[in-house]
mmCIF file of C-alpha atoms in Angstrom:
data_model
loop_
_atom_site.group_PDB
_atom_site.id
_atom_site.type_symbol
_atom_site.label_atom_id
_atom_site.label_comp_id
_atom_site.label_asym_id
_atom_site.label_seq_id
_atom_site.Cartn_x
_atom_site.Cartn_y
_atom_site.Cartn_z
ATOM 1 C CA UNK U 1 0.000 0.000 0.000
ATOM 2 C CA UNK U 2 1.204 3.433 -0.846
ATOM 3 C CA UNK U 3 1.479 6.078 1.896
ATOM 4 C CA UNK U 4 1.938 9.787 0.920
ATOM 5 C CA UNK U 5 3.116 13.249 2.421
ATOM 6 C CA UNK U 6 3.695 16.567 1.648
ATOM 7 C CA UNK U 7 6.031 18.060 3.867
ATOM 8 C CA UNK U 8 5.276 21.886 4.270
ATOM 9 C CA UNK U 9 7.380 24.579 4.891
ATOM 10 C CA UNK U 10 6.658 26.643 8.155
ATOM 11 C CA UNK U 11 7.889 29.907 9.152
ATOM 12 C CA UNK U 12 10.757 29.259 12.316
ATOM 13 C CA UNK U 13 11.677 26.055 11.168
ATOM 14 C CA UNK U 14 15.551 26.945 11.664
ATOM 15 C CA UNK U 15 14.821 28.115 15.335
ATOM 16 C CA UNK U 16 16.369 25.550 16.970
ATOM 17 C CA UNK U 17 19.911 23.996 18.789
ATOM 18 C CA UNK U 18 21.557 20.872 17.863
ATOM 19 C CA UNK U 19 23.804 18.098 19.312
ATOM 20 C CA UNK U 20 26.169 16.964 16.957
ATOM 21 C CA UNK U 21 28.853 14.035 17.233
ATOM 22 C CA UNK U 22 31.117 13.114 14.468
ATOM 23 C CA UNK U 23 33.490 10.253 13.841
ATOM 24 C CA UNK U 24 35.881 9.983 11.243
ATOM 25 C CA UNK U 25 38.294 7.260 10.288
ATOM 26 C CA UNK U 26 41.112 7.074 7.558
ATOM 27 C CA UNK U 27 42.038 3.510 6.715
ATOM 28 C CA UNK U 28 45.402 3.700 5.436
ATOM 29 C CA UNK U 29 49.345 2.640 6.792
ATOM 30 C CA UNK U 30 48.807 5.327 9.309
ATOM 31 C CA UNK U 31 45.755 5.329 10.620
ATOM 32 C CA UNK U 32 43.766 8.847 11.419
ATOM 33 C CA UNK U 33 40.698 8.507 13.288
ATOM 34 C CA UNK U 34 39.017 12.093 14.453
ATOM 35 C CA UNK U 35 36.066 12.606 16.478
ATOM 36 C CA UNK U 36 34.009 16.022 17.710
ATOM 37 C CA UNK U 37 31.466 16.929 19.940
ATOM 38 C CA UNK U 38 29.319 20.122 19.587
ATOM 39 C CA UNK U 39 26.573 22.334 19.650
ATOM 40 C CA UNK U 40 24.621 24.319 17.060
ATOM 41 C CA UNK U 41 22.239 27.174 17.868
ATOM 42 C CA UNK U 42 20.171 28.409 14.537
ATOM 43 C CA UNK U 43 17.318 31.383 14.795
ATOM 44 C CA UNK U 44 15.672 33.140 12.001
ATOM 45 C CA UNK U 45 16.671 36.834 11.708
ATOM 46 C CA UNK U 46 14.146 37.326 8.254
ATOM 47 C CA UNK U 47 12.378 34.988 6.013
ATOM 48 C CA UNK U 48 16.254 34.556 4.165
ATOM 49 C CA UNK U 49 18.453 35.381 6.872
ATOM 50 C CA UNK U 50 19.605 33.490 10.148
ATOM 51 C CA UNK U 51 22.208 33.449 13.335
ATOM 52 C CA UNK U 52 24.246 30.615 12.922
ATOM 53 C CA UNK U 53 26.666 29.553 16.215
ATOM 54 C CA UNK U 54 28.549 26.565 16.665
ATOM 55 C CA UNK U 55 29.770 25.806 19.937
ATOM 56 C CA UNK U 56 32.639 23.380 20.203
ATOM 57 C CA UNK U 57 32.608 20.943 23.483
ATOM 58 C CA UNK U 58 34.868 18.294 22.489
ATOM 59 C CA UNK U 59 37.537 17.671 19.854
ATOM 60 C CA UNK U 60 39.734 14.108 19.655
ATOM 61 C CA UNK U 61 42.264 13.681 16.695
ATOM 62 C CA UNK U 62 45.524 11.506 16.603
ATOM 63 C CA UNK U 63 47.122 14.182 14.939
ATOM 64 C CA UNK U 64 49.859 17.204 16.907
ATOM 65 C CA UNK U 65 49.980 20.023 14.546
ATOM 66 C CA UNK U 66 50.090 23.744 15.740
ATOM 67 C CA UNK U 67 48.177 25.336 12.802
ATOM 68 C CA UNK U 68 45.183 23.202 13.332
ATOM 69 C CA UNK U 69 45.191 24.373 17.237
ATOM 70 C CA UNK U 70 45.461 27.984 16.541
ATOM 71 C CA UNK U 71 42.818 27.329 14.212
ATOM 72 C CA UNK U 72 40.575 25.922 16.969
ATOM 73 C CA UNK U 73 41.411 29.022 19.093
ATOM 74 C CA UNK U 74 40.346 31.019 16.610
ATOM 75 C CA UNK U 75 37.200 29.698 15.445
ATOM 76 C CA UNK U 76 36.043 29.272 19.210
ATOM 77 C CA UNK U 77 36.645 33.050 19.557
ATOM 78 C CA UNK U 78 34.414 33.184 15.639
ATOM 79 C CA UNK U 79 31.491 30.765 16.087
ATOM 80 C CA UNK U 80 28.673 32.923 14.980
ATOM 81 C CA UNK U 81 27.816 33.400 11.586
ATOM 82 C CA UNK U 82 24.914 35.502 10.185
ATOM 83 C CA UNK U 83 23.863 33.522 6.917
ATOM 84 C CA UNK U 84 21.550 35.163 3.931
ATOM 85 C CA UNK U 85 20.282 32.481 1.937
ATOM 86 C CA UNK U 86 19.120 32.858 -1.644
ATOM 87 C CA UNK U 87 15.890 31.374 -2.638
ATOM 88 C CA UNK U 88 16.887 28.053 -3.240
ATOM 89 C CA UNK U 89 18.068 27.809 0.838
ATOM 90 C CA UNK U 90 21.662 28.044 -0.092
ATOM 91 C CA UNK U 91 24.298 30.213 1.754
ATOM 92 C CA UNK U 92 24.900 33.103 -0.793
ATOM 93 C CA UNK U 93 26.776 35.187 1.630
ATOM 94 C CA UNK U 94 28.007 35.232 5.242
ATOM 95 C CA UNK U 95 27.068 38.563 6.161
ATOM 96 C CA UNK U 96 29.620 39.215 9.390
ATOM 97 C CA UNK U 97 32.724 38.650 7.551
ATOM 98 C CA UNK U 98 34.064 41.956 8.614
ATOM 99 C CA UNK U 99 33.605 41.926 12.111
ATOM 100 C CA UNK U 100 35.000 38.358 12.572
ATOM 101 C CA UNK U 101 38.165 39.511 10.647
ATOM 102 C CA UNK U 102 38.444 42.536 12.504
ATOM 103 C CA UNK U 103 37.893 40.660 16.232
ATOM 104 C CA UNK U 104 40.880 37.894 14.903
ATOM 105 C CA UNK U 105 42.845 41.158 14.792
ATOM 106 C CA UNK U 106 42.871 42.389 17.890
ATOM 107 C CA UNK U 107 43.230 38.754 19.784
ATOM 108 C CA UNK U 108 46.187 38.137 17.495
ATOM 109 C CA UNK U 109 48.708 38.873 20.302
ATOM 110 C CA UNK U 110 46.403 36.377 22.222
ATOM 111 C CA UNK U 111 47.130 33.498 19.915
ATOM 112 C CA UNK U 112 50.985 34.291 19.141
ATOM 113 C CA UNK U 113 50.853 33.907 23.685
ATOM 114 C CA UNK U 114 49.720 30.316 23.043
ATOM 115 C CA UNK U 115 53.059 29.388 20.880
ATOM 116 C CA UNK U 116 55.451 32.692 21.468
ATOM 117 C CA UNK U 117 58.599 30.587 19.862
ATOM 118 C CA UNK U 118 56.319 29.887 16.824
ATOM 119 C CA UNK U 119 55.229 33.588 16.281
ATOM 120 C CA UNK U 120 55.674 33.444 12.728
ATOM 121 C CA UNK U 121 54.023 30.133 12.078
ATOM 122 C CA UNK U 122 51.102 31.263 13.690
ATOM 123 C CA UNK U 123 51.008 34.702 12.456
ATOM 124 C CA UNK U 124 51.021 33.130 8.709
ATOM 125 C CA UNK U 125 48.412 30.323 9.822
ATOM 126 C CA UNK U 126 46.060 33.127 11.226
ATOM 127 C CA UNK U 127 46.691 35.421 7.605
ATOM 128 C CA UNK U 128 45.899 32.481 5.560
ATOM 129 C CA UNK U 129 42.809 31.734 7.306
ATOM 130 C CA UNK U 130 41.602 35.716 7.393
ATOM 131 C CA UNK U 131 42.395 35.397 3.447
ATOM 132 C CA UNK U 132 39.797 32.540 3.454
ATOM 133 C CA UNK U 133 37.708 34.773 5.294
ATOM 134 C CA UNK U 134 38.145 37.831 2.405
ATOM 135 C CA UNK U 135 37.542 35.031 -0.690
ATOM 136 C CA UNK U 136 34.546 35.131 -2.136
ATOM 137 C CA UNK U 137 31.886 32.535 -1.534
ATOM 138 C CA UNK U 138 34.503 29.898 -0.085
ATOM 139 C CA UNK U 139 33.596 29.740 3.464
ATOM 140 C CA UNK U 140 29.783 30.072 1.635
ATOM 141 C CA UNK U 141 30.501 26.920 -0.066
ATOM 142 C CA UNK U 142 31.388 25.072 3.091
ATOM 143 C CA UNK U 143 28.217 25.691 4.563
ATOM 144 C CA UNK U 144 26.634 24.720 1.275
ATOM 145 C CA UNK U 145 28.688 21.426 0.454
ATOM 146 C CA UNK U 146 30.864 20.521 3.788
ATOM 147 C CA UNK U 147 29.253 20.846 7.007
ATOM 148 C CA UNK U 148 26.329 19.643 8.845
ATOM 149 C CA UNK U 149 24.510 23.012 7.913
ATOM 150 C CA UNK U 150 24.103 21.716 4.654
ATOM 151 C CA UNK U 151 21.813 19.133 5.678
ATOM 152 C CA UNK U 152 20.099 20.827 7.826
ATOM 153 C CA UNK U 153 19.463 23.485 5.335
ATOM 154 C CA UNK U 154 18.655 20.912 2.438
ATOM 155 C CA UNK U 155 15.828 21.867 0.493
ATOM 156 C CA UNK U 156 13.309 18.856 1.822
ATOM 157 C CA UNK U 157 10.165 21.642 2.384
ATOM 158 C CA UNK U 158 7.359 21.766 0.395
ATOM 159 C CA UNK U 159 7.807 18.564 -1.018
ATOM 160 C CA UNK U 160 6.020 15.352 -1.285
ATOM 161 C CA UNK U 161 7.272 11.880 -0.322
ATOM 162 C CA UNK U 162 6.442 8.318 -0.622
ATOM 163 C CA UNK U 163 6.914 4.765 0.376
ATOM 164 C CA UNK U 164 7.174 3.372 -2.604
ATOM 165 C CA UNK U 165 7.923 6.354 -4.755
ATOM 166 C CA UNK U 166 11.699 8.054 -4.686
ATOM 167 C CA UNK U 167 11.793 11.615 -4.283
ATOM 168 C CA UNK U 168 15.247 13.107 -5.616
ATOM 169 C CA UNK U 169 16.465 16.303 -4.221
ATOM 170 C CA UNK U 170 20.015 17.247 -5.774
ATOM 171 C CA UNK U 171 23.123 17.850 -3.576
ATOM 172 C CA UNK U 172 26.871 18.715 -4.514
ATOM 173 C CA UNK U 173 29.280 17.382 -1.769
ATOM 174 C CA UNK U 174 32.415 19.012 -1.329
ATOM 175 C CA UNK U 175 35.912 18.154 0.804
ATOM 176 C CA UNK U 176 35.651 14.559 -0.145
ATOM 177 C CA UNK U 177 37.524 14.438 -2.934
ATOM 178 C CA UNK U 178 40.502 16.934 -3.904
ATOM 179 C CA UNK U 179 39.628 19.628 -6.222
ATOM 180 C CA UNK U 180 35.993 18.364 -6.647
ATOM 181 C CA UNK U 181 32.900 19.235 -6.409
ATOM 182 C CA UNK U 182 30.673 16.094 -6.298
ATOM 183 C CA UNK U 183 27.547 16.380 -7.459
ATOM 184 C CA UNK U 184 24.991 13.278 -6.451
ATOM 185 C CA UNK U 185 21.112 12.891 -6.505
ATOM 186 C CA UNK U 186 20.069 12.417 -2.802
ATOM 187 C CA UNK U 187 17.168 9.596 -3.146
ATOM 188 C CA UNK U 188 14.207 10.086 -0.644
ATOM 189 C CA UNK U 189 12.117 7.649 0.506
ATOM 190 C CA UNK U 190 8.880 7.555 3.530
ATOM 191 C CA UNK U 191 10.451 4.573 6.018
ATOM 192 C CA UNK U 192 7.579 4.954 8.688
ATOM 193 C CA UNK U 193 5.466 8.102 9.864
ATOM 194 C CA UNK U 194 2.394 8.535 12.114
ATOM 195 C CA UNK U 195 0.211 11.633 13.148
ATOM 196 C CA UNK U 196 3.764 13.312 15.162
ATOM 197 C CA UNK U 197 6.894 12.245 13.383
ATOM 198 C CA UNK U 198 7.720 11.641 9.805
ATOM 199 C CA UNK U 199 10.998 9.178 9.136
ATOM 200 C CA UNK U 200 12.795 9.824 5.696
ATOM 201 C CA UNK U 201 15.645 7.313 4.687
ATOM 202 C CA UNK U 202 17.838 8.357 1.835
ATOM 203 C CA UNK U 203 20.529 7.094 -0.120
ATOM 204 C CA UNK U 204 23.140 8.687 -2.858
ATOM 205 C CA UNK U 205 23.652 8.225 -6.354
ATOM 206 C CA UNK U 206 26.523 10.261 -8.626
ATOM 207 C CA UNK U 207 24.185 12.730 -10.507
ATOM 208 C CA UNK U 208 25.699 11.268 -14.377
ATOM 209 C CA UNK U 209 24.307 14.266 -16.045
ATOM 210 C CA UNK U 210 27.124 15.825 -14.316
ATOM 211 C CA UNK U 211 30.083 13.927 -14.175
ATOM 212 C CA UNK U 212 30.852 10.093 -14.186
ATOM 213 C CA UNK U 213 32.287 7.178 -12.218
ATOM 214 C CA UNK U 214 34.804 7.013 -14.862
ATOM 215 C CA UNK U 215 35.860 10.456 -15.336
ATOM 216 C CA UNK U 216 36.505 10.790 -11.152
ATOM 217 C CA UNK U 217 38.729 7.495 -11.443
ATOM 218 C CA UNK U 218 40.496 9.120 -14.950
ATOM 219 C CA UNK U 219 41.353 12.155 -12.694
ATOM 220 C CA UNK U 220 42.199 10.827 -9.960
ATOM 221 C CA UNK U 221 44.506 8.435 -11.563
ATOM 222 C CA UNK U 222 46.187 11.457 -13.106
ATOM 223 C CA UNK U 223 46.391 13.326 -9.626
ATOM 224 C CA UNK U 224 48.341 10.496 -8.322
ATOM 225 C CA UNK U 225 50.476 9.248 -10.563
ATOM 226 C CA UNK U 226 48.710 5.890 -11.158
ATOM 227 C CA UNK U 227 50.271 3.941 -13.873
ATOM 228 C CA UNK U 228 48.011 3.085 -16.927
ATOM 229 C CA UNK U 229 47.929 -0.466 -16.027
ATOM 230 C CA UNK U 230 47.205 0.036 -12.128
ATOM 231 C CA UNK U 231 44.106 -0.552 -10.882
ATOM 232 C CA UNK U 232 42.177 2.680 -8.918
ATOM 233 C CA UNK U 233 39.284 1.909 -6.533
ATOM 234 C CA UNK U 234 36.584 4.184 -6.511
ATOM 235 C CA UNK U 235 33.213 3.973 -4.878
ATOM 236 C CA UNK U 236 31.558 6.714 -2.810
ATOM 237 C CA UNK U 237 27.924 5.888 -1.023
ATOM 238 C CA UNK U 238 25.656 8.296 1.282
ATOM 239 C CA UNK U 239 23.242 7.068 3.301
ATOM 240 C CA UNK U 240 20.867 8.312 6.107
ATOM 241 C CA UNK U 241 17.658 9.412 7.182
ATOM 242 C CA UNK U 242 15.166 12.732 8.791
ATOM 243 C CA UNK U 243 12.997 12.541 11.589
ATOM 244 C CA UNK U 244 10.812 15.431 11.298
ATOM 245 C CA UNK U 245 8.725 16.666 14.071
ATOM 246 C CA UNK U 246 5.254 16.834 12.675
ATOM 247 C CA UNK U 247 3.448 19.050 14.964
ATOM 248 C CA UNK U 248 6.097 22.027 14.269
ATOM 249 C CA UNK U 249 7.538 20.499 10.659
ATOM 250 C CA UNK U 250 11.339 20.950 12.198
ATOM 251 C CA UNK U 251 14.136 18.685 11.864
ATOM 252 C CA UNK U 252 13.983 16.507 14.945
ATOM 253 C CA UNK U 253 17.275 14.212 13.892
ATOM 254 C CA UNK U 254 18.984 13.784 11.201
ATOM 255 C CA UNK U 255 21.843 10.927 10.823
ATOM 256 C CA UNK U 256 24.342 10.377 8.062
ATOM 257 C CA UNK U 257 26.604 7.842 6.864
ATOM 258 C CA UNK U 258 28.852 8.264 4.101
ATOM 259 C CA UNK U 259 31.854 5.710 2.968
ATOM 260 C CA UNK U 260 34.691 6.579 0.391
ATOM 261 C CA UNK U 261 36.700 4.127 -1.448
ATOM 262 C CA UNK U 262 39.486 6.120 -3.032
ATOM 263 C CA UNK U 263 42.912 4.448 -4.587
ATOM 264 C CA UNK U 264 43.884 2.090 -1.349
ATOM 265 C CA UNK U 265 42.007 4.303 1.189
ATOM 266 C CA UNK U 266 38.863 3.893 2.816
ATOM 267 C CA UNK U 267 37.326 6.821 5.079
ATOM 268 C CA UNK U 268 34.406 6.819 6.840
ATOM 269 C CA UNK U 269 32.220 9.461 8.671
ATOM 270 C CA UNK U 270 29.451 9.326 11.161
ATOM 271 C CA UNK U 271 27.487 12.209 11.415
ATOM 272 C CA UNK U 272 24.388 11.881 14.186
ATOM 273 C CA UNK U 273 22.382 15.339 14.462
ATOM 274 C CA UNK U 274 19.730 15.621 17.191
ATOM 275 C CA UNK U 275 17.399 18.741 18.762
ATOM 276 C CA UNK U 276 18.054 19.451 21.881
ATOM 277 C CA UNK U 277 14.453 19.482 23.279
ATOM 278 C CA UNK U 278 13.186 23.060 25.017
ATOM 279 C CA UNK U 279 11.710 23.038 28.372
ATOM 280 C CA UNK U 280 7.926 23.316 27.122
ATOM 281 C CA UNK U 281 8.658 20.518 24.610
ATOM 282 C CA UNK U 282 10.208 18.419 27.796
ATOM 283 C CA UNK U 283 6.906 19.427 29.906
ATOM 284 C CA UNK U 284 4.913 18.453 26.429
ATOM 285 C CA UNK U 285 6.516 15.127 25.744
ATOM 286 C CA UNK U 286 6.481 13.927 29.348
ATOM 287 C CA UNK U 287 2.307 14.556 29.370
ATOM 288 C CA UNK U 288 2.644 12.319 26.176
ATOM 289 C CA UNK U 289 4.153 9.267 27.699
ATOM 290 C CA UNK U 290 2.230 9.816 31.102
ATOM 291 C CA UNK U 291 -1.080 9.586 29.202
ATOM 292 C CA UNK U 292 0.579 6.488 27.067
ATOM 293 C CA UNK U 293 1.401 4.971 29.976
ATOM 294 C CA UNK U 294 -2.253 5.239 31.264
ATOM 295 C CA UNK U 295 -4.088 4.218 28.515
ATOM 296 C CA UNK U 296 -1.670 1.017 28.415
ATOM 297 C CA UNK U 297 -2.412 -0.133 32.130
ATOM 298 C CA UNK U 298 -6.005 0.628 31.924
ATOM 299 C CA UNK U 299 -6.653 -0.456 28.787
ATOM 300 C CA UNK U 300 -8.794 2.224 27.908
ATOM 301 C CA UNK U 301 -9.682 5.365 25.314
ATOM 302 C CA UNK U 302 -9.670 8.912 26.976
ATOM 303 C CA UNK U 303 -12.571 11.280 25.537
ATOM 304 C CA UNK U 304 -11.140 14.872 25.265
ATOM 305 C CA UNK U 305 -12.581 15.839 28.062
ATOM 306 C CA UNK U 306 -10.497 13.443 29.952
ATOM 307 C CA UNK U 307 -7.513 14.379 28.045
ATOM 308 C CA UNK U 308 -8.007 17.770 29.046
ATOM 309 C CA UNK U 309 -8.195 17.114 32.592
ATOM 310 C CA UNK U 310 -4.828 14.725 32.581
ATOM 311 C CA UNK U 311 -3.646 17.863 30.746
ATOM 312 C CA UNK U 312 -4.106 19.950 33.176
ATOM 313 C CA UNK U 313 -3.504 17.558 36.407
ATOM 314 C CA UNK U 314 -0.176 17.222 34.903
#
């Protein structure tokens, strides 16, 4: 049997904060594994712009390397973004570039503090990284292609989904693999809903109107020096799935796995993305399972006005 839904947009859908925890592992003679903690807060500003603030609780990587812990210094001190989207729901432009460039100015004697016999090194790390800042539309990009945001800003509103039926939203991944922009088709399916919660599982496919299998293993091949007669492994898969909270039509959870096969190394990332529940939705969802709980021991069927009274008892 075929079950249907249209999934509407609402206004203050991106009001919300987020635990995120992500793993990543690279297979190879050395082995890098990498895992963070943290927090994203999101509010809506205007229909097409919002605040944007990562807050980092926990970082483990089995890598020492001085330019990546400036780096960390420095984005702590930079965690808030304000985002205009176009109308699409992509980042066009980050619209507080100039204030966090001028703030990494004057804690720069800060961060040379942290290292002062590496002064130079971290002068030139924190240069390169306001230069990033100055480019056009690169940090844009990473919230577009990279980062978490760009799931939780996917365009899966004011669509319809099915069981049985595949709904295809289009998605370019970036930071996977060098110089590349990969584009895939993202293919949606309904695994299970009911009248508060709406599951969507979805898988990846490379989007061949695009690019190929074949020309991302002739390039790579070239990039690395692969003789014509060696063989290059290439496979790249995304999976996951949405849980959407019905009654407000926000992203409750989102989790992702994607797996990379490229030349002799395999890396893998975790991403699991979950709301962090308000106080009136904690007070909302206990009532829920108290009344659950009721109707299971009693074995019975509340009338509103009963409902209204365990309401308001609890």
């Amino acid at each position: 049997m075929e079950d249907k839904y249209f999934l509407e947009s609402t206004a203050g859908k991106y009001d919300n904060k987020y635990n995120i925890i992500e793993t990543y592992d690279i297979e190879k003679e050395n082995e890098v594994k990498f895992f963070q903690k943290y927090q994203i807060e999101s509010s809506e500003i205007d229909e097409n712009t919002i605040s944007y603030k990562i807050n980092n609780e926990e970082k483990k990587a089995c890598v020492n390397n001085l330019e990546l812990e400036i780096m960390e210094y420095v984005e702590r001190d930079n965690n808030e973004f304000i985002l205009k989207f176009d109308n699409a729901k992509k980042v066009k432009e980050i619209l507080n570039k100039k204030e966090m460039i001028r703030n990494i100015n004057e804690k720069l004697f800060e961060y040379i503090k942290i290292s002062p016999e590496n002064g130079n090194r971290i002068i030139t790390s924190i240069d390169d990284y306001k230069k990033v800042l100055e480019t056009d539309n690169y940090l844009e990009q990473k919230f577009n292609t990279e980062n978490i945001s760009s799931f939780l800003f996917l365009d899966i509103f004011n669509k319809e989904y099915s069981n049985t039926a595949e709904t295809i939203i289009y998605y370019e991944i970036g930071n996977t693999i060098p110089f590349i922009l990969l584009p895939l088709k993202l293919k949606f399916k309904i695994k299970n809903y009911n009248e508060t919660e709406l599951n969507l599982e979805f898988i990846s496919e490379i989007n061949e109107e695009k690019t190929t299998k074949n020309n991302i293993i002739q390039l790579m091949r070239k990039l690395e020096n692969y003789k014509i007669y060696e063989n290059y492994n290439f496979n790249f898969l995304i999976r996951g799935n949405y849980v959407i909270d019905l009654k407000k039509n926000k992203i409750k959870e989102i989790k992702i796995s994607s797996i990379l096969e490229l030349g002799n190394r395999k890396y893998t990332k975790i991403t699991k993305c979950k709301k962090v529940q308000t106080e009136i939705e904690k007070e909302d969802s206990l009532k829920s399972i108290t009344t659950s709980k009721l109707k299971g021991k009693y074995n019975i069927i509340l009338s509103p006005l009963q409902k209204l009274k365990l309401k308001k008892h609890y």
